Tab-separated table of C-alpha atoms in Angstrom:
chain	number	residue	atom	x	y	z
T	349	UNK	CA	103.741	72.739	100.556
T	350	UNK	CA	101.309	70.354	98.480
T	351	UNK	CA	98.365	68.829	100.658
T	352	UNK	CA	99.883	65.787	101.877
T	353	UNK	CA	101.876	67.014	104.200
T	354	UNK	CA	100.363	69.320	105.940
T	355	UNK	CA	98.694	68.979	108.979
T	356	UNK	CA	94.894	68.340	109.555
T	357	UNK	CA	94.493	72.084	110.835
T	358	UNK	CA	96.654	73.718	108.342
T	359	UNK	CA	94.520	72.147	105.509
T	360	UNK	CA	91.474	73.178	107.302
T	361	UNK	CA	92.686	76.462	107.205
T	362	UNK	CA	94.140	76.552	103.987
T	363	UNK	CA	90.152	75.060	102.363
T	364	UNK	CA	88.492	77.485	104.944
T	365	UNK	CA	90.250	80.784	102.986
T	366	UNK	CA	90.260	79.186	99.099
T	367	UNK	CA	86.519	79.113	99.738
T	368	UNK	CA	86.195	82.641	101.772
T	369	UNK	CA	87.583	83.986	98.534
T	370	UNK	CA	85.672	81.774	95.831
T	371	UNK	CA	82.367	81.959	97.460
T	372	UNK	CA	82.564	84.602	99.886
T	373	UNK	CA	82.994	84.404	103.788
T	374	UNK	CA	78.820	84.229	104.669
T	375	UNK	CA	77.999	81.667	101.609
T	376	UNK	CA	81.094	79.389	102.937
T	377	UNK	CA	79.794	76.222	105.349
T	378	UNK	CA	81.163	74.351	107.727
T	379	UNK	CA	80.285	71.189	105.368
T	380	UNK	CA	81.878	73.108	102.713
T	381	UNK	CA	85.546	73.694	104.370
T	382	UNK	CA	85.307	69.608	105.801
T	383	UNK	CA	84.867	69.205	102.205
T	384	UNK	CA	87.863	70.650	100.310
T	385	UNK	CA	90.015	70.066	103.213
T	386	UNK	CA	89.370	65.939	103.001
T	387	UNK	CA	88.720	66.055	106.772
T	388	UNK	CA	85.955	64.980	108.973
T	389	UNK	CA	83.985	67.216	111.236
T	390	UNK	CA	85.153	65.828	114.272
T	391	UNK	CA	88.508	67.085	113.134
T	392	UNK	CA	87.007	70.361	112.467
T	393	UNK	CA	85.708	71.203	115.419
T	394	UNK	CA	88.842	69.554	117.442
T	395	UNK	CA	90.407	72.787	116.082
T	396	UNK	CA	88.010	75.588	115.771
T	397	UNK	CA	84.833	76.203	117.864
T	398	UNK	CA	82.989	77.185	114.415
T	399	UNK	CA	83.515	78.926	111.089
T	400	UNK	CA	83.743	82.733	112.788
T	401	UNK	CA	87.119	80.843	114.484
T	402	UNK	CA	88.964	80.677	111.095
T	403	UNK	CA	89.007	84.529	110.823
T	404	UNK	CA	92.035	84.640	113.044
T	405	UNK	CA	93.725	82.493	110.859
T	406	UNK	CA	94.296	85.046	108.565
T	407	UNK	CA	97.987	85.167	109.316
T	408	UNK	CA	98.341	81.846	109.674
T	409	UNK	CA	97.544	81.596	105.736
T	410	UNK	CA	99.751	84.405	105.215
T	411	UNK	CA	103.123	82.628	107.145
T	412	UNK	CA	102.481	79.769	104.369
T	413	UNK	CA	102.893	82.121	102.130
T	414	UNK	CA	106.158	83.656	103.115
T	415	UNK	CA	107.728	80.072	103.917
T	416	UNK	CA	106.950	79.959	99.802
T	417	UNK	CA	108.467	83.190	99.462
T	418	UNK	CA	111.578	82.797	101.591
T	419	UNK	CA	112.582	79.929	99.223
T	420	UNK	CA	111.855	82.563	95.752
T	421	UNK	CA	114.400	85.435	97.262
T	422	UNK	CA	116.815	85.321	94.672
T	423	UNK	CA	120.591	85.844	96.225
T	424	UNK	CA	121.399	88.340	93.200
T	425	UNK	CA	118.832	91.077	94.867
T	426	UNK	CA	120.628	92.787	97.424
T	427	UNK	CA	118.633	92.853	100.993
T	428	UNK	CA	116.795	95.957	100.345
T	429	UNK	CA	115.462	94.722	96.923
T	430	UNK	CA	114.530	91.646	98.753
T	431	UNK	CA	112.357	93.388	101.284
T	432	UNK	CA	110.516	95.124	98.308
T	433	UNK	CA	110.201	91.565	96.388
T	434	UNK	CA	108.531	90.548	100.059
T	435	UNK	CA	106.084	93.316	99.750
T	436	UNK	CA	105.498	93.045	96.474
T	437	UNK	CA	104.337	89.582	96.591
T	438	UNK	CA	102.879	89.723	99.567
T	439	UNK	CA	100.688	92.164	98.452
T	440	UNK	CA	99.603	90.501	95.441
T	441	UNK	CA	98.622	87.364	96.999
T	442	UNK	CA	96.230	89.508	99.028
T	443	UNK	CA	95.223	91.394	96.411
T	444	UNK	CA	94.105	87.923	94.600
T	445	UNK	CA	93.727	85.686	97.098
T	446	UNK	CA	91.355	87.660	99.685
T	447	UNK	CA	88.445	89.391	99.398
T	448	UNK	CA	88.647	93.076	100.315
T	449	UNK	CA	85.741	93.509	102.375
T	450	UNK	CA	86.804	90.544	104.509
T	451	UNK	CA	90.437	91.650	104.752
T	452	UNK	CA	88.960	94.814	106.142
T	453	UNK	CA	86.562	93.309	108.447
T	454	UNK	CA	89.380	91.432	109.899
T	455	UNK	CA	91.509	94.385	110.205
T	456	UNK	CA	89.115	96.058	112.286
T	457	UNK	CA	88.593	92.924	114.479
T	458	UNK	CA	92.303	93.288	115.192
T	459	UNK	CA	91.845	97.018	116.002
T	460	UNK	CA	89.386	96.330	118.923
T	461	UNK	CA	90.065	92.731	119.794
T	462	UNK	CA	90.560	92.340	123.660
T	463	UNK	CA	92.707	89.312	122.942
T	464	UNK	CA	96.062	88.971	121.172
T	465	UNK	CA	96.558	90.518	118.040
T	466	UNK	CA	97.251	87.457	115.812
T	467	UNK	CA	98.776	89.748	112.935
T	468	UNK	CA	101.346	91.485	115.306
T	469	UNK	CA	102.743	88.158	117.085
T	470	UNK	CA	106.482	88.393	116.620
T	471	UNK	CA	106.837	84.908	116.597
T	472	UNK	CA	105.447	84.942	113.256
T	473	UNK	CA	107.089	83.582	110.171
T	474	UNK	CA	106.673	87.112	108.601
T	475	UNK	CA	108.204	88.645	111.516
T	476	UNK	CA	111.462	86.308	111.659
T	477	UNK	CA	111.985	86.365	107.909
T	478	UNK	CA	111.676	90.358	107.713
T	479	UNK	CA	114.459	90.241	110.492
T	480	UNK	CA	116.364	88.365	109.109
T	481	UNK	CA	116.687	90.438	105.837
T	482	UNK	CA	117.030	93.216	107.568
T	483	UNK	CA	119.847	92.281	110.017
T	484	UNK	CA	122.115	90.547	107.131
T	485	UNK	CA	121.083	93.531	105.151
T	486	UNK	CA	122.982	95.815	108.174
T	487	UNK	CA	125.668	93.499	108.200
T	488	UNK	CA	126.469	93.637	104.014
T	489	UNK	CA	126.100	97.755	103.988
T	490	UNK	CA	122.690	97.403	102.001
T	491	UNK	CA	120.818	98.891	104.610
T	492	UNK	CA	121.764	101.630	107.290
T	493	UNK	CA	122.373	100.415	110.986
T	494	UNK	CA	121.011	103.757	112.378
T	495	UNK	CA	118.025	102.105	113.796
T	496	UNK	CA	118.291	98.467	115.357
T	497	UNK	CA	117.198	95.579	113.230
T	498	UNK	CA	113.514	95.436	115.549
T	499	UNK	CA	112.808	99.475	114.996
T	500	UNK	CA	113.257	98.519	111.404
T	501	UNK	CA	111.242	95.861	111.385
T	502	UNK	CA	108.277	97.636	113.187
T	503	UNK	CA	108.588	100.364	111.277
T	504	UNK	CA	108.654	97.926	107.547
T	505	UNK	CA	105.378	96.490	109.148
T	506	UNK	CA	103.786	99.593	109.577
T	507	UNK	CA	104.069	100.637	105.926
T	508	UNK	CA	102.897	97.529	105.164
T	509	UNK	CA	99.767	97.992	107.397
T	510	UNK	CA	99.224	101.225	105.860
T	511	UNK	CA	99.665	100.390	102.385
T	512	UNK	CA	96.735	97.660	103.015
T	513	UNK	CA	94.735	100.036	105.230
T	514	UNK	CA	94.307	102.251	102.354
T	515	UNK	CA	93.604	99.763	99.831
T	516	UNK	CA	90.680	98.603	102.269
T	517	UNK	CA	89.762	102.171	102.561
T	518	UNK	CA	89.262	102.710	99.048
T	519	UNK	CA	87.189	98.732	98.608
T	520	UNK	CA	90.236	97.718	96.284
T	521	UNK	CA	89.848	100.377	93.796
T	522	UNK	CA	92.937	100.159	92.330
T	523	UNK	CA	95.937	97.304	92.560
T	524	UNK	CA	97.351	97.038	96.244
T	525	UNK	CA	100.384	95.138	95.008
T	526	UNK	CA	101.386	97.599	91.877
T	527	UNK	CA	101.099	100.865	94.626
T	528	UNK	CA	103.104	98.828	97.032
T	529	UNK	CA	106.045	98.359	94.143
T	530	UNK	CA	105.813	101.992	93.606
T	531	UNK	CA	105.321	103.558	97.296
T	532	UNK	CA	106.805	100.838	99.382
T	533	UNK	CA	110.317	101.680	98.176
T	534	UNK	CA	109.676	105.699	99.031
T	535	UNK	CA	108.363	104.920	102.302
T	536	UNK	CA	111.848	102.619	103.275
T	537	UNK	CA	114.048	104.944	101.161
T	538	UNK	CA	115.926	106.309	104.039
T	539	UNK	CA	117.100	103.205	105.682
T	540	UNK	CA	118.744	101.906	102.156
T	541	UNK	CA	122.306	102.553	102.204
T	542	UNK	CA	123.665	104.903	100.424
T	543	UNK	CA	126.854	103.718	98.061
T	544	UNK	CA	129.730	106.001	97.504
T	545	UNK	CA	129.782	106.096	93.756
């Protein structure tokens, strides 16, 4: 979605991170993200109470993303290879597009916030479009119906989580989005259908 036509808190949010990553979360500034985003700072703090507010945006940048990647599943993947194109890319654009040590500082937030839990809202973008693979998936024969569409979903979303866990463990020493395309399809192996041959 180019700049135009998103709202006034979406392209606060969308400056806020492109600057998180290119200068780092603590040399960022309020005057900085106003900036970039073409806003004013009335506008800024109409939305957020201060800069520490933007870290739970995190998955509001990350829905973008998947309403981009929605539109790049290709319809000659089956549903299962779809999923692991989702990861996949997903995982890249975190990879490159936020820092590790803030990825893992937000992580952590979520772990002992008292509040909701931003990343597991199921009214999330991420959330409906992994459903809805999944679910059509069950319905073509690409991937087994022994669990019900929102145990699969939890359970896709915990690898996920895990995958990135360990990639914050380790301070990004190795590509999150190349072990993903590698362990990703091991971890949901045994919900892929099996085709009589």
């Amino acid at each position: 979605m180019d700049d135009s036509r998103k709202s006034v808190k979406d392209r606060i949010v969308s400056a806020a991170w492109d600057l998180f990553y290119e200068k780092g979360y603590d040399d960022t500034t309020v005057d900085d993200i106003i900036r970039l985003s073409n806003t004013s700072k009335g506008s800024f703090y109409y939305y957020f109470d201060g800069k520490d507010a933007l870290l739970n945006t995190l998955s509001t940048v990350l829905d973008e993303h998947y309403k981009i990647l929605r539109e790049e599943l290709s319809p000659e993947m089956d549903h299962f290879e779809q999923l692991m194109f989702l990861n996949y890319k997903a995982h890249s654009f975190m990879e490159n597009s936020i820092k590790v040590d803030l990825l893992a500082s937000l992580y952590s937030t979520q772990l002992i916030s008292k509040g909701d839990r931003s990343l597991l809202d199921q009214n999330r973008e991420y959330y409906k479009l992994v459903a809805s693979i999944i679910e059509e998936g069950q319905k073509a024969g690409e991937i087994n119906d022994s669990k019900s569409v929102s145990e699969l979903v939890k359970y896709y979303s915990l690898c996920e989580r895990a995958l990135v866990t360990d990639w914050c463990l380790n301070r990004g020493s190795y590509s999150l989005a190349e072990y993903s395309k590698e362990y990703m399809p091991v971890m949901m192996n045994r919900f892929k259908e099996k085709r009589d041959s």
